The first five atom37 places (N, CA, C, CB, O) and aatype in JSON, in Angstrom:
{
  "aatype": [12, 15, 2, 19, 9, 19, 0, 7, 0, 3, 6, 8, 7, 10, 7, 6, 6, 10, 6, 6, 0, 7, 0, 16, 19, 16, 1, 9, 14, 3, 19, 19, 15, 0, 15, 16, 10, 6, 3, 0, 7, 19, 8, 3, 0, 3, 19, 10, 19, 10, 16, 3, 16, 0, 6, 0, 16, 0, 9, 14, 9, 0, 11, 6, 10, 2, 14, 3, 9, 1, 0, 19, 0, 18, 0, 6, 7, 15, 10, 14, 6, 15, 12, 0, 0, 9, 0, 3, 9, 15, 19, 3, 14, 1, 10, 12, 0, 14, 3, 19, 19, 0, 6, 6, 10, 10, 7, 6, 7, 6, 6, 10],
  "atom_mask": [
    [1, 1, 1, 1, 1],
    [1, 1, 1, 1, 1],
    [1, 1, 1, 1, 1],
    [1, 1, 1, 1, 1],
    [1, 1, 1, 1, 1],
    [1, 1, 1, 1, 1],
    [1, 1, 1, 1, 1],
    [1, 1, 1, 0, 1],
    [1, 1, 1, 1, 1],
    [1, 1, 1, 1, 1],
    [1, 1, 1, 1, 1],
    [1, 1, 1, 1, 1],
    [1, 1, 1, 0, 1],
    [1, 1, 1, 1, 1],
    [1, 1, 1, 0, 1],
    [1, 1, 1, 1, 1],
    [1, 1, 1, 1, 1],
    [1, 1, 1, 1, 1],
    [1, 1, 1, 1, 1],
    [1, 1, 1, 1, 1],
    [1, 1, 1, 1, 1],
    [1, 1, 1, 0, 1],
    [1, 1, 1, 1, 1],
    [1, 1, 1, 1, 1],
    [1, 1, 1, 1, 1],
    [1, 1, 1, 1, 1],
    [1, 1, 1, 1, 1],
    [1, 1, 1, 1, 1],
    [1, 1, 1, 1, 1],
    [1, 1, 1, 1, 1],
    [1, 1, 1, 1, 1],
    [1, 1, 1, 1, 1],
    [1, 1, 1, 1, 1],
    [1, 1, 1, 1, 1],
    [1, 1, 1, 1, 1],
    [1, 1, 1, 1, 1],
    [1, 1, 1, 1, 1],
    [1, 1, 1, 1, 1],
    [1, 1, 1, 1, 1],
    [1, 1, 1, 1, 1],
    [1, 1, 1, 0, 1],
    [1, 1, 1, 1, 1],
    [1, 1, 1, 1, 1],
    [1, 1, 1, 1, 1],
    [1, 1, 1, 1, 1],
    [1, 1, 1, 1, 1],
    [1, 1, 1, 1, 1],
    [1, 1, 1, 1, 1],
    [1, 1, 1, 1, 1],
    [1, 1, 1, 1, 1],
    [1, 1, 1, 1, 1],
    [1, 1, 1, 1, 1],
    [1, 1, 1, 1, 1],
    [1, 1, 1, 1, 1],
    [1, 1, 1, 1, 1],
    [1, 1, 1, 1, 1],
    [1, 1, 1, 1, 1],
    [1, 1, 1, 1, 1],
    [1, 1, 1, 1, 1],
    [1, 1, 1, 1, 1],
    [1, 1, 1, 1, 1],
    [1, 1, 1, 1, 1],
    [1, 1, 1, 1, 1],
    [1, 1, 1, 1, 1],
    [1, 1, 1, 1, 1],
    [1, 1, 1, 1, 1],
    [1, 1, 1, 1, 1],
    [1, 1, 1, 1, 1],
    [1, 1, 1, 1, 1],
    [1, 1, 1, 1, 1],
    [1, 1, 1, 1, 1],
    [1, 1, 1, 1, 1],
    [1, 1, 1, 1, 1],
    [1, 1, 1, 1, 1],
    [1, 1, 1, 1, 1],
    [1, 1, 1, 1, 1],
    [1, 1, 1, 0, 1],
    [1, 1, 1, 1, 1],
    [1, 1, 1, 1, 1],
    [1, 1, 1, 1, 1],
    [1, 1, 1, 1, 1],
    [1, 1, 1, 1, 1],
    [1, 1, 1, 1, 1],
    [1, 1, 1, 1, 1],
    [1, 1, 1, 1, 1],
    [1, 1, 1, 1, 1],
    [1, 1, 1, 1, 1],
    [1, 1, 1, 1, 1],
    [1, 1, 1, 1, 1],
    [1, 1, 1, 1, 1],
    [1, 1, 1, 1, 1],
    [1, 1, 1, 1, 1],
    [1, 1, 1, 1, 1],
    [1, 1, 1, 1, 1],
    [1, 1, 1, 1, 1],
    [1, 1, 1, 1, 1],
    [1, 1, 1, 1, 1],
    [1, 1, 1, 1, 1],
    [1, 1, 1, 1, 1],
    [1, 1, 1, 1, 1],
    [1, 1, 1, 1, 1],
    [1, 1, 1, 1, 1],
    [1, 1, 1, 1, 1],
    [1, 1, 1, 1, 1],
    [1, 1, 1, 1, 1],
    [1, 1, 1, 1, 1],
    [1, 1, 1, 0, 1],
    [1, 1, 1, 1, 1],
    [1, 1, 1, 0, 1],
    [1, 1, 1, 1, 1],
    [1, 1, 1, 1, 1],
    [1, 1, 1, 1, 1]
  ],
  "atom_positions": [
    [[-12.71, -1.45, -10.39], [-12.43, -1.03, -9.51], [-11.95, -1.7, -7.8], [-13.3, -0.4, -9.71], [-12.69, -2.35, -7.06]],
    [[-10.44, -1.26, -7.52], [-10.26, -1.05, -6.29], [-9.61, -0.43, -5.66], [-10.14, -1.67, -5.92], [-8.73, 0.41, -5.85]],
    [[-10.16, -0.96, -4.69], [-10.28, 0.76, -3.09], [-8.88, -0.14, -2.24], [-12.8, 0.87, -1.29], [-8.53, -1.14, -1.62]],
    [[-8.4, 1.5, -2.99], [-6.4, 1.22, -2.39], [-5.78, 1.84, -0.74], [-5.13, 2.43, -3.75], [-5.11, 2.86, -0.56]],
    [[-6.1, 1.18, -0.04], [-5.21, 2.62, 1.66], [-3.8, 3.1, 1.53], [-4.88, 1.7, 3.63], [-2.97, 2.42, 2.14]],
    [[-3.42, 4.01, 0.95], [-1.69, 4.29, 0.54], [-1.8, 5.21, 2.05], [-1.12, 5.44, -1.45], [-2.59, 6.12, 2.3]],
    [[-0.8, 4.68, 2.86], [-0.47, 5.18, 4.55], [0.79, 5.85, 3.75], [-0.07, 3.7, 6.19], [1.29, 5.53, 2.67]],
    [[1.08, 6.75, 4.55], [2.45, 7.66, 4.54], [2.53, 8.89, 3.97], [0.0, 0.0, 0.0], [1.47, 9.49, 3.77]],
    [[3.58, 9.39, 3.68], [3.26, 10.58, 2.65], [3.37, 10.41, 1.56], [3.87, 11.6, 2.71], [3.43, 11.43, 0.88]],
    [[3.46, 9.13, 0.9], [3.55, 8.86, -0.73], [4.26, 10.19, -1.41], [1.85, 8.63, -1.46], [3.55, 10.97, -2.04]],
    [[5.6, 10.41, -1.28], [6.61, 11.15, -2.25], [6.69, 10.52, -3.39], [8.0, 11.28, -1.78], [7.52, 11.13, -4.06]],
    [[6.23, 9.53, -4.05], [6.69, 9.33, -5.34], [5.15, 9.7, -6.18], [7.4, 7.63, -5.55], [4.86, 9.61, -7.37]],
    [[4.38, 10.13, -5.01], [3.04, 9.83, -5.87], [2.23, 8.51, -6.76], [0.0, 0.0, 0.0], [1.55, 8.38, -7.78]],
    [[2.84, 7.58, -5.55], [1.64, 6.57, -6.21], [0.76, 6.06, -5.84], [1.85, 5.67, -6.61], [0.56, 4.9, -6.23]],
    [[-0.27, 6.76, -4.84], [-1.75, 7.71, -4.92], [-1.83, 7.67, -6.1], [0.0, 0.0, 0.0], [-2.02, 6.75, -6.9]],
    [[-1.63, 9.11, -6.23], [-1.56, 9.87, -8.11], [-2.31, 9.08, -8.92], [0.12, 9.86, -9.03], [-3.47, 8.94, -9.3]],
    [[-0.87, 8.46, -9.08], [-1.25, 7.35, -10.19], [-2.42, 6.04, -10.08], [0.09, 6.64, -10.4], [-3.37, 5.78, -10.83]],
    [[-1.95, 5.37, -8.88], [-3.55, 4.67, -8.6], [-5.33, 5.35, -9.32], [-3.69, 4.86, -6.69], [-6.11, 4.7, -10.01]],
    [[-5.53, 6.9, -8.8], [-6.17, 7.15, -8.67], [-6.49, 7.49, -10.16], [-6.12, 7.68, -7.71], [-7.54, 7.11, -10.68]],
    [[-5.36, 8.39, -10.98], [-5.74, 7.84, -12.24], [-5.41, 6.69, -13.43], [-5.68, 8.66, -12.68], [-5.21, 6.94, -14.62]],
    [[-5.39, 5.34, -12.78], [-5.23, 4.27, -13.4], [-6.95, 3.85, -13.24], [-3.95, 3.27, -12.73], [-7.54, 3.58, -14.29]],
    [[-7.62, 3.81, -12.11], [-9.45, 3.87, -11.78], [-9.18, 3.67, -10.61], [0.0, 0.0, 0.0], [-9.87, 2.79, -10.08]],
    [[-8.29, 4.24, -9.86], [-8.73, 3.14, -8.26], [-9.53, 4.5, -7.32], [-6.69, 2.28, -6.99], [-9.65, 5.7, -7.58]],
    [[-9.98, 3.63, -6.11], [-10.19, 4.36, -5.45], [-9.9, 4.44, -4.08], [-11.02, 4.44, -5.7], [-10.17, 3.67, -3.15]],
    [[-9.07, 5.9, -4.12], [-7.18, 5.81, -2.81], [-8.49, 6.52, -1.41], [-4.79, 7.9, -3.54], [-9.43, 7.25, -1.72]],
    [[-8.25, 6.17, -0.28], [-8.06, 7.14, 1.04], [-6.21, 6.9, 1.63], [-9.47, 6.45, 2.54], [-5.31, 6.05, 1.71]],
    [[-6.44, 7.97, 1.85], [-5.3, 8.33, 2.4], [-5.04, 8.43, 4.12], [-5.11, 9.55, 1.77], [-5.96, 8.87, 4.81]],
    [[-3.92, 8.06, 4.68], [-3.93, 7.69, 6.01], [-2.8, 8.74, 6.17], [-3.7, 6.03, 6.43], [-1.86, 8.55, 5.39]],
    [[-2.67, 9.62, 6.85], [-1.38, 10.96, 6.38], [-0.39, 10.83, 7.45], [-1.98, 12.87, 6.41], [0.79, 11.19, 7.37]],
    [[-1.02, 10.23, 8.58], [-0.3, 10.02, 9.86], [0.19, 8.51, 10.39], [-1.22, 10.56, 10.88], [0.44, 7.62, 9.58]],
    [[0.29, 8.35, 11.47], [-0.36, 7.24, 11.5], [-1.18, 6.32, 12.28], [0.2, 6.81, 11.27], [-2.08, 6.21, 13.1]],
    [[-0.22, 5.61, 11.43], [-1.51, 4.19, 10.73], [-1.59, 3.3, 12.45], [-0.41, 2.53, 8.81], [-0.71, 3.04, 13.26]],
    [[-3.26, 3.03, 12.46], [-3.39, 2.69, 13.55], [-4.92, 1.61, 13.08], [-3.42, 4.1, 14.64], [-5.64, 1.76, 12.1]],
    [[-5.04, 0.51, 14.22], [-6.24, 0.32, 13.85], [-7.78, 1.05, 13.94], [-6.24, -0.57, 14.27], [-8.82, 0.48, 13.6]],
    [[-7.66, 2.62, 14.54], [-8.81, 3.11, 14.36], [-8.45, 3.69, 13.06], [-9.34, 3.99, 15.44], [-9.14, 3.59, 12.05]],
    [[-7.5, 4.2, 13.14], [-6.96, 5.47, 11.15], [-7.34, 3.86, 10.04], [-3.75, 6.26, 10.85], [-7.96, 4.27, 9.05]],
    [[-7.24, 3.12, 10.0], [-7.39, 1.66, 8.93], [-9.06, 1.42, 8.44], [-6.84, -0.03, 9.97], [-9.68, 1.46, 7.38]],
    [[-9.41, 1.13, 10.03], [-10.94, 1.16, 10.21], [-11.65, 2.41, 9.4], [-11.27, 1.29, 11.85], [-12.2, 2.16, 8.33]],
    [[-11.64, 4.02, 10.03], [-11.24, 5.3, 9.42], [-11.61, 4.68, 7.71], [-9.32, 5.84, 9.86], [-12.58, 4.43, 6.99]],
    [[-10.79, 4.67, 7.71], [-10.15, 4.35, 5.91], [-11.01, 3.5, 4.84], [-8.64, 3.32, 5.95], [-11.24, 3.7, 3.64]],
    [[-11.44, 2.38, 5.83], [-12.14, 1.39, 5.04], [-11.36, 0.66, 4.8], [0.0, 0.0, 0.0], [-11.24, 0.29, 3.63]],
    [[-10.43, 0.12, 5.92], [-9.55, -1.27, 5.6], [-10.4, -2.27, 5.64], [-8.38, -1.65, 6.58], [-9.61, -3.03, 6.21]],
    [[-11.29, -2.88, 5.52], [-12.35, -3.9, 5.53], [-13.31, -3.41, 3.88], [-13.42, -3.72, 7.31], [-14.53, -3.41, 3.73]],
    [[-12.64, -3.19, 3.22], [-13.52, -2.91, 2.29], [-12.24, -2.99, 1.2], [-14.5, -1.45, 2.52], [-12.43, -2.85, -0.01]],
    [[-10.84, -3.25, 1.81], [-9.85, -2.0, 1.02], [-9.09, -3.56, 0.18], [-8.37, -0.58, 2.47], [-8.95, -4.74, 0.5]],
    [[-8.84, -2.94, -0.69], [-8.02, -4.51, -1.59], [-6.38, -4.32, -1.02], [-8.03, -4.37, -4.0], [-5.63, -5.13, -0.47]],
    [[-6.26, -3.42, -1.26], [-5.0, -2.89, -0.97], [-5.01, -1.81, -0.17], [-4.35, -2.58, -2.04], [-5.68, -0.78, -0.1]],
    [[-3.66, -2.51, 0.7], [-3.31, -1.19, 1.42], [-2.33, -1.01, 0.78], [-3.07, -1.08, 2.91], [-2.13, -1.98, 0.05]],
    [[-1.08, 0.27, 0.59], [0.25, 0.57, 0.39], [1.43, 1.64, 1.72], [0.01, 1.32, -1.06], [1.7, 2.83, 1.91]],
    [[1.68, 0.76, 2.11], [2.47, 1.65, 2.94], [4.27, 2.18, 1.87], [2.75, 0.5, 4.68], [5.06, 1.45, 1.27]],
    [[4.27, 4.01, 2.12], [5.03, 4.48, 2.17], [6.13, 4.84, 2.77], [4.7, 4.79, 2.01], [7.14, 5.36, 2.31]],
    [[5.85, 4.5, 3.92], [6.89, 4.74, 4.87], [7.35, 4.0, 5.55], [6.73, 5.43, 5.56], [6.88, 4.21, 6.67]],
    [[8.27, 2.92, 5.58], [8.85, 1.48, 6.33], [8.14, 1.7, 8.05], [11.12, 1.44, 6.34], [7.37, 1.04, 8.75]],
    [[8.76, 2.78, 8.19], [8.46, 3.49, 9.99], [7.17, 2.71, 10.19], [8.09, 5.62, 10.25], [7.28, 1.93, 11.13]],
    [[6.31, 2.69, 9.77], [4.42, 2.51, 10.39], [4.98, 0.77, 9.0], [2.28, 4.69, 9.51], [4.6, 0.97, 7.84]],
    [[5.48, -0.14, 9.15], [5.33, -1.32, 9.05], [4.3, -2.58, 9.87], [6.44, -1.44, 9.15], [3.81, -3.67, 9.57]],
    [[4.33, -1.52, 11.26], [3.3, -2.29, 11.99], [2.18, -2.35, 11.73], [3.17, -2.05, 13.02], [1.35, -3.1, 12.25]],
    [[1.92, -1.29, 10.57], [0.22, -1.9, 9.7], [-0.17, -3.02, 9.29], [-0.1, -1.44, 8.45], [-1.35, -3.38, 9.33]],
    [[0.94, -3.82, 8.78], [0.42, -4.75, 7.6], [0.12, -5.58, 8.92], [1.58, -5.43, 6.11], [-1.08, -5.5, 9.16]],
    [[0.87, -6.44, 9.98], [-0.45, -7.23, 10.48], [-1.73, -7.07, 10.82], [-0.29, -7.66, 11.3], [-2.56, -7.97, 10.68]],
    [[-1.99, -6.01, 11.26], [-3.15, -4.95, 11.92], [-4.18, -5.04, 10.73], [-2.56, -3.1, 12.25], [-5.3, -5.53, 10.93]],
    [[-3.77, -4.52, 9.36], [-4.48, -4.67, 8.19], [-4.94, -5.91, 8.01], [-3.81, -4.33, 7.14], [-6.07, -5.98, 7.51]],
    [[-4.29, -7.09, 8.31], [-4.17, -8.14, 8.08], [-5.3, -9.02, 8.56], [-3.06, -8.39, 8.45], [-5.95, -9.88, 7.96]],
    [[-5.39, -8.54, 9.92], [-6.08, -9.68, 11.13], [-7.4, -8.51, 10.9], [-5.08, -9.95, 13.28], [-8.49, -8.97, 11.25]],
    [[-7.44, -7.03, 10.36], [-8.9, -7.11, 10.07], [-9.81, -6.93, 8.84], [-9.33, -6.36, 10.76], [-10.92, -6.46, 8.57]],
    [[-8.67, -7.62, 8.17], [-8.78, -8.17, 6.04], [-8.19, -8.23, 5.76], [-9.17, -7.69, 4.79], [-7.4, -7.42, 5.26]],
    [[-8.21, -10.52, 6.07], [-7.48, -11.23, 5.75], [-6.82, -11.32, 4.52], [-7.9, -11.98, 6.0], [-5.75, -11.85, 4.23]],
    [[-8.05, -10.45, 3.5], [-8.16, -10.03, 2.16], [-7.3, -9.77, 1.61], [-8.77, -9.23, 1.92], [-6.9, -10.27, 0.56]],
    [[-6.63, -8.49, 2.55], [-6.28, -7.54, 1.69], [-4.77, -7.59, 0.86], [-6.41, -6.37, 2.49], [-4.06, -8.57, 1.09]],
    [[-4.3, -6.58, -0.06], [-2.97, -6.82, -0.01], [-1.81, -5.94, -0.09], [-2.83, -7.52, -0.77], [-1.68, -4.98, -0.85]],
    [[-0.89, -6.43, 0.87], [0.19, -5.69, 1.64], [1.01, -4.97, 1.34], [0.8, -6.21, 2.15], [2.11, -5.38, 1.72]],
    [[1.05, -3.74, 0.65], [2.36, -3.3, -0.29], [3.55, -2.76, 0.64], [1.94, -1.98, -1.43], [3.51, -3.59, 1.55]],
    [[4.29, -2.13, 0.86], [5.79, -1.45, 0.18], [6.81, -1.14, -0.45], [6.22, -1.39, 0.27], [7.86, -1.65, -0.85]],
    [[5.64, 0.98, -0.49], [6.74, 0.93, -1.68], [7.03, 2.11, -0.88], [6.42, 0.96, -3.54], [6.47, 3.04, -0.31]],
    [[8.19, 1.62, -1.14], [9.11, 2.39, -0.05], [10.51, 2.64, -0.02], [9.01, 1.82, 1.06], [10.9, 1.48, 0.13]],
    [[11.79, 3.51, -0.08], [13.11, 3.38, -0.07], [13.65, 2.84, 1.33], [13.66, 4.67, -0.45], [13.78, 3.41, 2.42]],
    [[13.93, 1.55, 0.93], [15.12, 0.83, 2.48], [13.97, -0.42, 2.87], [0.0, 0.0, 0.0], [12.89, -0.77, 2.4]],
    [[14.63, -0.75, 3.72], [13.51, -2.46, 3.96], [12.41, -3.01, 4.92], [14.36, -3.62, 4.32], [12.83, -3.49, 5.97]],
    [[11.92, -3.01, 4.86], [10.92, -3.38, 6.27], [11.45, -4.08, 6.85], [9.61, -3.98, 6.25], [12.32, -4.74, 6.28]],
    [[11.16, -4.32, 8.41], [11.56, -4.67, 9.39], [11.37, -6.54, 9.42], [10.83, -3.74, 10.39], [10.28, -6.87, 9.88]],
    [[12.29, -7.71, 9.0], [12.32, -8.54, 8.66], [11.16, -9.96, 9.49], [13.65, -8.47, 8.6], [11.49, -11.14, 9.63]],
    [[10.18, -9.49, 9.8], [9.63, -9.53, 10.79], [8.1, -9.44, 10.13], [10.18, -8.51, 11.78], [7.2, -10.27, 10.0]],
    [[8.27, -7.79, 9.72], [6.86, -6.67, 8.36], [6.82, -7.68, 7.07], [7.71, -4.47, 7.43], [5.91, -8.34, 6.55]],
    [[8.23, -7.49, 6.8], [8.79, -8.75, 5.76], [8.24, -9.64, 5.18], [9.51, -9.5, 6.17], [7.85, -9.74, 4.02]],
    [[8.18, -10.65, 6.45], [7.84, -11.85, 5.75], [5.44, -12.16, 5.9], [9.18, -13.38, 6.89], [4.62, -13.07, 5.72]],
    [[5.46, -10.99, 6.25], [3.51, -10.55, 6.46], [3.47, -9.92, 5.3], [2.81, -9.31, 7.9], [2.41, -10.2, 4.73]],
    [[4.25, -9.06, 4.57], [3.79, -8.3, 3.47], [3.88, -8.82, 1.98], [4.48, -7.13, 3.55], [5.03, -8.79, 1.55]],
    [[3.34, -9.09, 1.46], [2.97, -9.14, 0.15], [3.97, -8.82, -1.54], [1.93, -8.23, 0.35], [4.22, -9.23, -2.68]],
    [[4.19, -7.74, -0.51], [5.48, -7.52, -2.24], [6.27, -6.26, -1.25], [4.39, -6.52, -4.61], [5.73, -5.76, -0.27]],
    [[7.41, -5.96, -1.65], [8.19, -4.62, -1.5], [9.36, -3.94, -2.52], [8.86, -4.78, -0.26], [10.45, -4.33, -2.94]],
    [[8.53, -2.63, -2.7], [8.94, -2.43, -3.66], [10.45, -0.98, -3.92], [7.57, -2.33, -4.24], [10.21, 0.1, -3.37]],
    [[11.49, -1.08, -4.54], [12.07, -0.11, -3.83], [11.17, 1.15, -5.22], [14.17, -0.34, -3.6], [11.02, 0.78, -6.39]],
    [[10.73, 2.55, -4.71], [10.63, 3.37, -5.68], [11.75, 3.87, -6.76], [10.2, 4.28, -5.08], [11.63, 4.49, -7.81]],
    [[13.18, 3.21, -5.92], [13.93, 3.8, -7.4], [14.49, 2.81, -8.64], [15.32, 4.61, -6.95], [15.35, 2.85, -9.52]],
    [[13.61, 2.06, -8.23], [13.94, 0.41, -8.7], [12.67, 0.74, -9.89], [13.58, -1.28, -7.15], [12.84, 0.39, -11.06]],
    [[11.24, 1.55, -9.42], [9.94, 0.82, -10.34], [9.48, 1.69, -10.54], [8.89, -0.15, -9.9], [9.05, 1.99, -9.42]],
    [[9.09, 2.71, -11.39], [8.06, 4.16, -11.35], [6.82, 4.0, -10.94], [7.8, 4.86, -12.71], [6.22, 2.93, -11.1]],
    [[6.26, 5.14, -10.32], [4.5, 4.47, -9.79], [3.83, 4.28, -10.42], [3.55, 5.06, -9.08], [2.85, 3.7, -9.95]],
    [[3.79, 4.61, -12.01], [3.28, 4.4, -12.57], [2.66, 3.21, -13.24], [3.64, 4.93, -12.8], [1.51, 3.06, -13.65]],
    [[4.02, 2.1, -13.26], [4.55, 1.19, -13.45], [3.71, 0.11, -12.37], [6.0, 1.5, -13.37], [3.25, -0.97, -12.73]],
    [[3.6, 0.72, -10.77], [3.68, -0.1, -10.18], [1.86, -0.07, -9.74], [4.94, 0.08, -9.2], [1.07, -0.88, -9.26]],
    [[1.81, 0.97, -10.1], [-0.1, 1.07, -10.2], [-0.66, -0.2, -11.24], [-0.75, 2.94, -11.15], [-1.03, -1.36, -11.03]],
    [[-0.55, 0.5, -12.26], [-0.53, -0.22, -13.77], [-0.73, -2.39, -12.47], [2.04, 0.39, -15.22], [-1.68, -3.08, -12.09]],
    [[0.41, -2.46, -12.4], [0.65, -3.69, -11.95], [-0.04, -3.87, -10.96], [1.83, -3.98, -11.71], [-0.58, -4.98, -10.85]],
    [[-0.29, -2.66, -9.72], [-1.8, -3.72, -8.57], [-2.92, -3.72, -8.75], [-2.16, -3.4, -7.11], [-3.81, -4.07, -7.98]],
    [[-3.03, -3.2, -10.14], [-5.38, -3.0, -10.38], [-5.0, -3.89, -11.29], [-6.7, -1.12, -11.2], [-5.99, -4.46, -11.74]],
    [[-3.69, -4.38, -11.92], [-3.93, -5.31, -12.04], [-3.92, -5.43, -13.94], [0.0, 0.0, 0.0], [-4.14, -6.56, -14.37]],
    [[-3.69, -4.42, -14.91], [-3.2, -3.81, -15.82], [-2.23, -5.23, -16.26], [-2.52, -2.31, -15.35], [-2.8, -6.1, -16.91]],
    [[-0.99, -5.41, -15.94], [-0.45, -5.92, -16.6], [0.14, -7.5, -16.1], [0.0, 0.0, 0.0], [-0.59, -8.43, -15.74]],
    [[2.06, -7.55, -16.19], [2.25, -8.93, -15.14], [2.16, -8.37, -13.97], [3.69, -9.85, -15.16], [2.1, -7.16, -13.73]],
    [[2.15, -9.52, -13.02], [1.63, -9.84, -11.61], [3.21, -8.97, -11.19], [1.28, -11.91, -11.06], [4.22, -9.57, -11.56]],
    [[3.34, -8.2, -10.78], [4.6, -8.09, -9.8], [5.07, -9.15, -9.11], [4.42, -7.22, -8.81], [6.05, -9.02, -8.37]]
  ]
}
């Protein structure tokens, strides 16, 4: 089972799809910081999903706290260039439905 942190409003319901697919999901609905990531269990998390590109600074923080975490942006718009270089993948919800992304993130389909 995967431990996933979903940070942001999650307007497209990726968190729910991940839960339905068997992941343990912890949510950070507010500003993402080192302390909120630690409270959410970043040290044991497999995936960090950002649903708001304004929270992109969470990516290097999460990677510093857990170098093995997979950082995924699932949001409309682009990540800042410096954050895009650190993120493992960025997916626009207008191009890929949340159920498909959940399956891919949890290893049930071809890798994204």
